[in-house]
Amino acid sequence: MQFNIVEIFNRSVTAELVSDRIFKQDAEFDVYINGEKKLRTDRNVFSVMGLLPDTKYVIKVEAGDGSFSEKEFVTGHESVLLDVREFGAKGDGETPDTAAIQAAISCCPKDGTVYLPAGDYYSTALFLKSNMTLWLDEGARILGDTDRTHYPILPGMTRTTDEKDEYNLATWEGNPLTSFASLITAIDAENLDIIGPGTIDGNAQNSDWWKDAKKKRIAWRPNDMYLVRCRKVRVQNVTIQNSPCWTVHPYYSDDLAFLNLYIHNPSDSPNTDGLDPESCSSVRILGTVISVGDDCIAIKSGKYYMSLKHHKVTEDVVIRNCKFERGHGSVTVGSEIAGGVKNVRVSQCIFDGTDRGLRIKTRRGRGERSVLDDILFENIDMSGVHMPFTVNMFYFCDPDGHTDYVQNQEPAPVTEMTPAIGTIAGRNINCEGVSACMLCAVGLPESPIGKLQFENIKASFLPEAERVPERPVMMDNFDEMTGRSIYAKNVKELVLKNVEIHGCADTAPELLGVEKQELSEVEYC
């Protein structure tokens, strides 16, 4: 079995099989370190923990038939290991441990590790720094304090002393608004590792974070993990759960790796997206399982003010060998995308029981820099996804989302506030258990969707008795659908090749304002 080493840490390693199988293998295989069996798994991306720093190892992957491959690697350097218990942390789930853990972090030298052994560490926001590792061992859990008044507040935007610039610390749904500091916060940090197999638990179900979720109380809700202007951050084999708001939120950060994470929030928890890179570049999300109350992954780049004053495109995002369960969308682009999004690759993933699979959402007012382009989904298995592909340029978010300016379907003047969509593509995708509509795309009449290209798609609908009418796109004056195959409106070019649709209620696509169409081997069964 061929594999590549993805990342080497000071006490662990992550590897990925070279395989066209989606997310996992048909049978389990064994992983050995220096001849000792360490792991048995069927996952394409896997992590081996419990290694020693500055040590040479041989990792061997062996299949059930005896075939194997192996590679050598050397773990990273570690200058010192600081146990938070020695700084006074109790880990009893009741005693406030924030000060003790923060003391260990503050005292940690370059290339040092702050170590949390098994226990429940009751804490408010912790601030990490550059050139360190935070290690949550087996059974270690950082448990969020349930009293919001115990959390520090991060100002949204502060004028610099010379009044020539701005210093941004906090954000709320794409705007620079004052928010509570997150349970794990890093600001302007680089070369930072956070490794498991322990847990970061926001404990929101035992607090009031999910009550009146859209109402600001003192400050806006925090995340479980918030990374601001960070570089070279890696998060490996950690469970992250019960977040007050978006769970993992990298913000204006670059060169990020999220490996073998398990992100979980209750299905009815509000705005608890799984992982939302906003105005970030070079982001890798591998081997991660997400099950949440909103979008599993939502790729963002802020609202108009941030694009105008602090423009940064989100680009070069790789999502591979992941599994997304429940949630409103499996992988979403939007809706706070005023800075634009480009070069997104989603492959070898399972979408299981989410409302939508590929979900694009934008609207008038995002601005001319809001260009979404070069987004590719391939080699995907969808099961029980009601609406596999949706593209919506009338998304009714924000206080003005239902105004005539946003929702009027007549052509509006093209201005500096008009967004655009380039090419969205999907290929080699199997969709089982479709309900409302396989592909629903609605562009702006004054700014049609550039190109939708779908190849080698197989879709099968639920039996009619099991289908429930739903609105594939969240916009005003748009009817619910059930059993619909393809609906496209205001699109410059639509390409469908080798598309096979079983059990839908219609027998042909409904195309309105589609300038160019190439329909090749589109079969209704």
XYZ file of C-alpha atoms in Angstrom:
525
model
C 0.000 0.000 0.000
C 1.564 3.236 -1.123
C 1.301 6.288 1.089
C 2.709 9.767 1.551
C 3.758 11.405 4.784
C 1.629 14.542 5.026
C 3.034 16.247 8.128
C 5.608 15.379 10.792
C 5.145 16.804 14.294
C 7.374 16.576 17.357
C 5.404 13.669 18.828
C 3.229 12.400 15.973
C 2.896 11.948 12.224
C 0.066 12.090 9.690
C 0.077 10.071 6.459
C -2.266 9.589 3.505
C -2.739 6.545 1.290
C -2.172 6.919 -2.432
C -5.560 5.587 -3.454
C -8.605 6.496 -5.512
C -10.932 5.118 -2.835
C -13.192 7.717 -1.242
C -12.386 8.540 2.407
C -11.600 4.957 3.393
C -10.531 1.532 2.142
C -12.712 -1.534 1.724
C -10.706 -3.357 4.403
C -8.636 -2.344 7.399
C -4.846 -2.237 7.261
C -2.093 -2.109 9.882
C 0.363 0.680 10.656
C 3.701 -0.155 12.298
C 6.299 2.130 13.846
C 9.784 0.605 14.062
C 8.203 -2.828 13.718
C 5.612 -2.316 16.476
C 1.954 -2.320 15.488
C 0.481 1.055 16.443
C -2.769 1.353 14.545
C -5.391 -0.599 12.636
C -7.676 1.511 10.470
C -9.454 1.748 7.130
C -9.132 5.549 6.816
C -7.167 7.031 3.911
C -5.708 9.710 6.188
C -4.382 8.536 9.546
C -2.266 9.867 12.398
C 0.082 7.991 14.704
C 0.472 9.637 18.089
C 2.673 9.011 21.127
C 6.073 9.317 19.457
C 9.176 10.962 20.896
C 10.723 14.193 19.607
C 14.039 14.337 17.702
C 13.783 10.631 16.879
C 14.171 8.651 13.663
C 11.332 6.253 12.868
C 10.286 3.838 10.148
C 6.569 3.777 9.419
C 5.176 0.737 7.604
C 1.686 0.336 6.168
C 0.648 -3.280 5.574
C -2.501 -4.535 3.840
C -4.343 -7.733 4.703
C -2.699 -9.575 1.811
C 0.752 -8.831 3.205
C 1.704 -6.115 0.712
C 3.328 -3.130 2.364
C 5.359 0.019 1.941
C 7.471 1.948 4.405
C 9.188 5.287 4.848
C 11.668 6.858 7.231
C 11.091 10.140 9.025
C 12.471 12.138 11.944
C 10.118 13.803 14.425
C 10.439 17.510 15.097
C 12.613 19.140 17.702
C 11.236 19.865 21.155
C 13.098 22.128 23.580
C 11.038 21.370 26.705
C 7.803 19.696 27.833
C 5.748 21.777 30.300
C 3.016 19.903 32.182
C 0.152 22.241 33.113
C -0.347 20.301 36.362
C 3.019 21.562 37.517
C 1.708 25.113 37.003
C -1.255 24.464 39.284
C -3.915 23.172 36.884
C -6.300 20.730 38.609
C -8.105 19.145 35.676
C -11.108 18.286 37.860
C -13.728 19.946 35.636
C -14.689 22.485 38.301
C -11.643 24.446 39.411
C -10.855 27.331 37.025
C -7.637 26.323 35.254
C -7.269 29.281 32.872
C -4.487 31.044 34.792
C -2.417 27.884 35.255
C -2.614 26.855 31.606
C -1.958 30.404 30.416
C 1.081 30.563 32.689
C 2.481 27.423 31.059
C 1.867 28.931 27.607
C 3.511 32.224 28.583
C 6.547 30.408 29.970
C 6.908 28.084 26.993
C 10.173 28.744 25.094
C 10.699 28.365 21.370
C 9.947 24.807 20.173
C 8.465 23.912 23.552
C 5.336 21.878 24.230
C 2.570 22.674 26.710
C 1.194 19.321 27.840
C -2.293 18.563 29.166
C -2.539 15.044 30.637
C -5.913 13.337 31.091
C -8.455 15.479 32.917
C -11.140 18.137 32.419
C -9.606 21.605 32.419
C -12.315 24.192 33.111
C -11.227 27.316 31.314
C -12.084 30.535 29.541
C -10.092 31.850 26.580
C -6.507 30.671 26.189
C -4.079 32.654 24.036
C -1.455 30.629 22.162
C 1.750 32.033 20.681
C 4.359 31.300 18.025
C 6.797 28.391 17.918
C 5.022 26.108 20.362
C 2.926 22.940 20.524
C -0.237 22.500 22.558
C -0.637 18.775 23.263
C -3.922 17.411 24.586
C -3.232 13.822 25.530
C -5.754 10.959 25.546
C -8.546 11.858 27.959
C -7.567 15.527 28.189
C -10.391 17.994 27.648
C -10.383 21.779 27.709
C -13.906 22.529 28.948
C -15.374 25.973 28.319
C -16.449 28.130 31.253
C -20.233 28.597 31.065
C -20.216 32.236 32.287
C -19.756 34.649 29.384
C -18.635 37.438 31.736
C -15.477 35.425 32.451
C -14.312 35.686 28.823
C -12.101 38.546 27.599
C -13.527 40.796 24.901
C -11.703 41.478 21.631
C -12.444 44.898 20.072
C -13.510 44.593 16.466
C -11.470 47.479 15.041
C -9.131 49.987 16.684
C -7.581 53.014 14.992
C -3.796 53.072 15.029
C -2.192 55.852 17.037
C -1.225 57.807 13.914
C -4.843 57.415 12.693
C -3.598 56.181 9.319
C -4.626 52.569 9.684
C -6.769 50.105 11.624
C -5.985 47.174 13.889
C -8.500 44.364 13.577
C -8.916 41.733 16.279
C -12.463 40.427 16.183
C -15.097 39.619 13.598
C -18.745 38.635 13.460
C -20.270 37.230 10.293
C -17.878 39.063 7.992
C -17.719 42.440 9.731
C -15.085 43.712 12.214
C -17.298 43.666 15.295
C -16.416 43.237 18.959
C -16.606 39.597 20.072
C -15.657 37.408 22.983
C -12.249 35.746 22.771
C -12.495 32.092 21.781
C -11.618 29.111 23.936
C -8.463 28.654 21.844
C -7.250 31.957 20.415
C -4.059 32.728 18.486
C -3.244 36.202 17.169
C -0.317 36.889 14.816
C 1.205 33.512 15.692
C 3.305 31.312 13.423
C 4.764 27.826 13.591
C 2.026 26.715 15.961
C 0.895 23.098 16.406
C -2.180 21.836 18.272
C -2.224 18.055 18.597
C -4.478 15.454 20.192
C -5.982 13.010 20.728
C -7.735 15.106 23.388
C -10.775 17.376 23.127
C -11.578 21.082 22.926
C -15.144 21.411 24.246
C -16.897 24.790 24.178
C -19.498 23.441 26.628
C -22.104 25.653 24.949
C -24.942 23.235 25.693
C -24.512 24.000 29.391
C -24.329 27.761 28.919
C -26.571 30.337 27.232
C -24.528 30.786 24.051
C -27.205 29.164 21.868
C -30.078 31.232 23.300
C -31.005 34.400 21.377
C -28.116 33.491 19.105
C -28.518 36.499 16.814
C -28.665 38.988 19.670
C -25.496 40.688 20.868
C -25.114 40.289 24.598
C -22.071 42.222 25.853
C -20.181 41.043 22.745
C -20.782 38.604 19.887
C -20.385 34.871 20.437
C -16.922 33.274 20.276
C -15.632 30.184 18.485
C -14.017 27.085 19.901
C -10.856 27.957 17.939
C -9.991 31.317 16.377
C -6.785 31.999 14.444
C -6.107 35.643 13.500
C -3.363 36.575 11.010
C -1.522 33.358 11.751
C 0.974 31.465 9.568
C 1.968 27.831 9.523
C -0.591 26.458 11.945
C -1.306 22.723 12.097
C -4.127 21.077 14.042
C -3.986 17.284 14.256
C -6.203 14.516 15.636
C -8.252 16.689 17.994
C -11.979 16.484 18.769
C -13.570 19.948 18.750
C -17.173 20.199 19.893
C -20.080 22.154 21.403
C -18.940 25.507 20.068
C -20.780 28.728 20.959
C -20.651 29.754 17.276
C -18.537 28.780 14.228
C -16.332 26.011 15.565
C -12.919 26.511 13.916
C -12.429 29.955 12.382
C -9.115 30.808 10.687
C -9.148 34.502 9.804
C -6.648 36.281 7.507
C -4.287 33.359 8.001
C -2.027 31.371 5.654
C -0.468 27.926 5.330
C -2.884 25.970 7.495
C -3.355 22.219 7.942
C -6.342 20.556 9.655
C -5.718 16.816 9.847
C -7.883 13.989 11.185
C -10.126 16.273 13.209
C -13.560 15.340 14.529
C -15.799 18.392 14.755
C -19.215 17.888 16.323
C -22.097 20.109 17.414
C -25.771 19.174 17.942
C -27.900 19.343 14.799
C -30.114 22.065 16.293
C -27.289 24.308 17.521
C -27.420 27.716 15.770
C -24.664 28.964 13.449
C -22.261 26.264 14.572
C -20.427 25.842 11.261
C -17.652 23.292 11.416
C -14.624 24.936 9.806
C -14.743 28.392 8.185
C -11.546 29.685 6.578
C -12.096 33.416 5.994
C -9.662 35.458 3.886
C -7.110 32.651 4.105
C -4.709 31.030 1.639
C -3.053 27.622 1.365
C -5.523 25.691 3.502
C -5.500 21.882 3.683
C -8.324 19.947 5.322
C -7.615 16.201 5.234
C -9.192 13.159 6.867
C -11.637 15.254 8.889
C -15.178 14.311 9.977
C -17.683 17.103 10.607
C -21.245 16.857 11.954
C -22.775 20.187 12.994
C -25.854 22.416 13.141
C -25.022 24.567 10.103
C -22.601 24.308 7.169
C -19.874 21.713 7.693
C -17.293 23.822 5.877
C -18.003 27.412 4.801
C -15.330 29.185 2.780
C -15.541 32.953 3.271
C -13.770 36.262 2.630
C -15.724 38.849 4.617
C -18.310 41.493 3.800
C -17.919 44.656 1.782
C -16.116 46.826 4.345
C -13.350 44.269 4.903
C -12.950 43.732 1.161
C -12.744 47.476 0.574
C -10.302 48.276 3.389
C -8.489 44.983 4.032
C -8.927 42.954 0.852
C -7.715 39.368 0.875
C -8.897 36.586 -1.431
C -9.461 33.127 0.014
C -7.523 30.839 -2.302
C -5.743 27.516 -2.682
C -8.040 25.438 -0.503
C -7.736 21.632 -0.599
C -10.377 19.443 1.062
C -9.703 15.727 0.640
C -10.655 12.378 2.147
C -13.169 13.961 4.535
C -16.676 13.013 5.656
C -19.457 15.521 6.257
C -22.563 14.428 8.156
C -25.743 16.422 8.726
C -25.508 20.193 8.487
C -27.020 22.629 5.999
C -24.226 22.232 3.455
C -21.295 19.865 3.092
C -18.905 22.362 1.512
C -20.241 25.897 1.137
C -18.729 28.963 -0.477
C -20.296 32.064 1.045
C -22.127 33.985 1.852
C -19.645 36.467 3.364
C -17.356 36.436 0.293
C -16.779 40.080 -0.652
C -13.050 39.429 -1.034
C -13.524 36.592 -3.534
C -12.715 32.877 -3.525
C -10.634 30.968 -6.054
C -8.852 27.672 -6.599
C -10.845 25.343 -4.352
C -10.428 21.572 -4.744
C -12.764 19.148 -2.963
C -12.122 15.456 -3.658
C -12.551 11.903 -2.330
C -15.119 12.980 0.230
C -18.360 11.547 1.589
C -21.362 13.858 1.966
C -23.825 12.021 4.216
C -27.247 13.439 5.144
C -26.499 17.127 4.669
C -29.219 19.349 3.202
C -26.962 20.420 0.331
C -23.688 19.137 -1.066
C -21.916 21.828 -3.074
C -23.468 25.089 -1.890
C -22.626 28.478 -3.384
C -24.342 31.531 -1.899
C -23.849 35.218 -2.642
C -25.944 38.348 -3.283
C -25.943 41.935 -4.532
C -23.887 44.101 -2.218
C -20.916 41.759 -1.890
C -19.067 43.933 -4.404
C -17.002 43.685 -7.569
C -14.099 41.962 -5.777
C -16.454 39.133 -4.847
C -15.470 36.830 -7.700
C -15.909 33.097 -7.131
C -13.912 31.093 -9.655
C -12.103 27.819 -10.300
C -14.045 25.696 -7.814
C -13.937 21.944 -8.477
C -15.678 19.045 -6.732
C -14.646 15.566 -7.885
C -14.804 11.930 -6.786
C -17.565 12.500 -4.260
C -20.127 10.077 -2.809
C -23.340 11.736 -1.619
C -25.927 9.818 0.380
C -29.197 11.329 1.559
C -28.204 14.810 0.364
C -31.521 16.396 -0.609
C -30.032 19.003 -2.966
C -26.580 17.977 -4.218
C -25.653 21.122 -6.199
C -26.964 24.626 -5.456
C -25.740 28.018 -6.671
C -27.627 31.064 -5.393
C -26.923 34.715 -6.164
C -30.030 35.968 -4.298
C -29.137 34.638 -0.836
C -31.317 36.471 1.700
C -28.783 36.963 4.494
C -28.075 40.143 6.504
C -30.577 42.753 7.778
C -31.276 43.928 4.227
C -31.506 40.411 2.770
C -35.212 40.630 1.960
C -35.114 44.131 0.460
C -35.996 44.875 -3.137
C -32.327 45.692 -3.849
C -31.253 42.141 -2.996
C -34.274 40.170 -4.138
C -35.582 41.925 -7.267
C -35.184 39.479 -10.156
C -35.209 42.182 -12.827
C -31.791 43.308 -14.144
C -30.125 45.916 -11.971
C -27.289 48.249 -12.979
C -23.837 46.670 -12.733
C -21.921 48.685 -10.143
C -19.034 48.339 -7.738
C -21.460 46.358 -5.524
C -22.150 43.607 -8.085
C -20.611 40.148 -7.394
C -19.629 37.584 -10.027
C -19.273 33.823 -10.360
C -16.810 32.257 -12.810
C -16.464 28.498 -13.230
C -18.017 25.924 -10.893
C -17.366 22.280 -11.847
C -18.213 18.811 -10.591
C -17.190 15.425 -11.952
C -17.245 11.776 -10.995
C -19.955 12.224 -8.384
C -22.567 9.719 -7.202
C -25.711 11.076 -5.514
C -28.154 8.684 -3.823
C -31.322 9.708 -2.010
C -31.881 13.040 -3.764
C -35.173 14.686 -2.805
C -35.817 18.283 -3.905
C -33.549 18.991 -6.881
C -30.243 17.635 -8.179
C -28.916 20.917 -9.590
C -30.480 24.295 -8.837
C -28.620 27.415 -9.975
C -29.908 30.999 -10.024
C -27.633 33.795 -11.220
C -28.204 37.530 -11.264
C -29.751 38.760 -14.513
C -27.156 41.542 -14.701
C -24.300 39.197 -13.698
C -25.077 35.645 -14.834
C -23.148 32.654 -13.503
C -20.150 32.214 -15.790
C -19.920 28.475 -16.334
C -21.413 25.401 -14.705
C -19.788 22.175 -15.831
C -20.851 18.754 -14.543
C -19.486 15.495 -15.927
C -19.924 11.845 -14.985
C -22.743 12.413 -12.525
C -25.126 9.706 -11.337
C -28.147 10.701 -9.289
C -31.015 8.653 -7.904
C -34.071 10.196 -6.234
C -35.948 8.981 -3.206
C -39.328 7.366 -3.926
C -42.026 10.020 -4.341
C -43.689 9.101 -1.040
C -40.454 9.803 0.841
C -39.679 13.168 -0.750
C -40.432 16.388 1.107
C -40.828 19.710 -0.787
C -37.951 22.077 -0.030
C -36.454 25.303 -1.330
C -33.066 24.431 -2.826
C -31.943 28.069 -2.742
C -32.737 30.494 0.062
C -34.208 33.458 -1.807
C -37.553 35.221 -1.843
C -40.295 34.321 -4.326
C -38.813 30.928 -5.109
C -41.079 27.906 -4.849
C -40.332 24.689 -3.068
C -39.301 21.778 -5.254
C -39.569 18.026 -5.117
C -38.253 15.469 -7.556
C -36.751 18.102 -9.874
C -33.654 17.240 -11.873
C -32.032 20.428 -13.206
C -33.114 24.060 -12.863
C -30.780 26.769 -14.148
C -31.511 30.463 -14.578
C -29.215 33.291 -15.685
C -26.183 31.226 -16.664
C -23.734 32.062 -19.452
C -22.688 28.466 -20.127
C -24.041 25.145 -18.895
C -22.168 21.947 -19.737
C -23.624 18.560 -18.801
C -21.770 15.431 -19.954
C -22.615 11.849 -19.076
C -25.275 12.713 -16.502
C -27.620 9.909 -15.450
C -30.715 10.727 -13.384
C -33.009 8.075 -11.893
C -36.451 8.543 -10.381
C -37.022 12.267 -10.839
C -40.466 13.731 -11.560
C -39.472 15.649 -14.710
C -37.924 14.463 -17.962
C -35.779 17.407 -19.044
C -33.848 20.333 -17.552
C -35.616 23.652 -17.042
C -33.314 26.325 -18.426
C -34.135 30.029 -18.262
C -31.734 32.634 -19.548
C -28.992 30.090 -20.234
C -26.956 31.657 -23.046
C -24.991 28.568 -24.137
C -25.750 24.975 -23.339
C -23.932 21.746 -24.100
C -25.980 18.727 -23.050
C -24.241 15.493 -23.977
C -25.437 12.066 -22.843
C -27.948 13.400 -20.325
C -30.144 10.405 -19.553
C -33.390 10.276 -17.559
C -34.285 6.822 -16.232
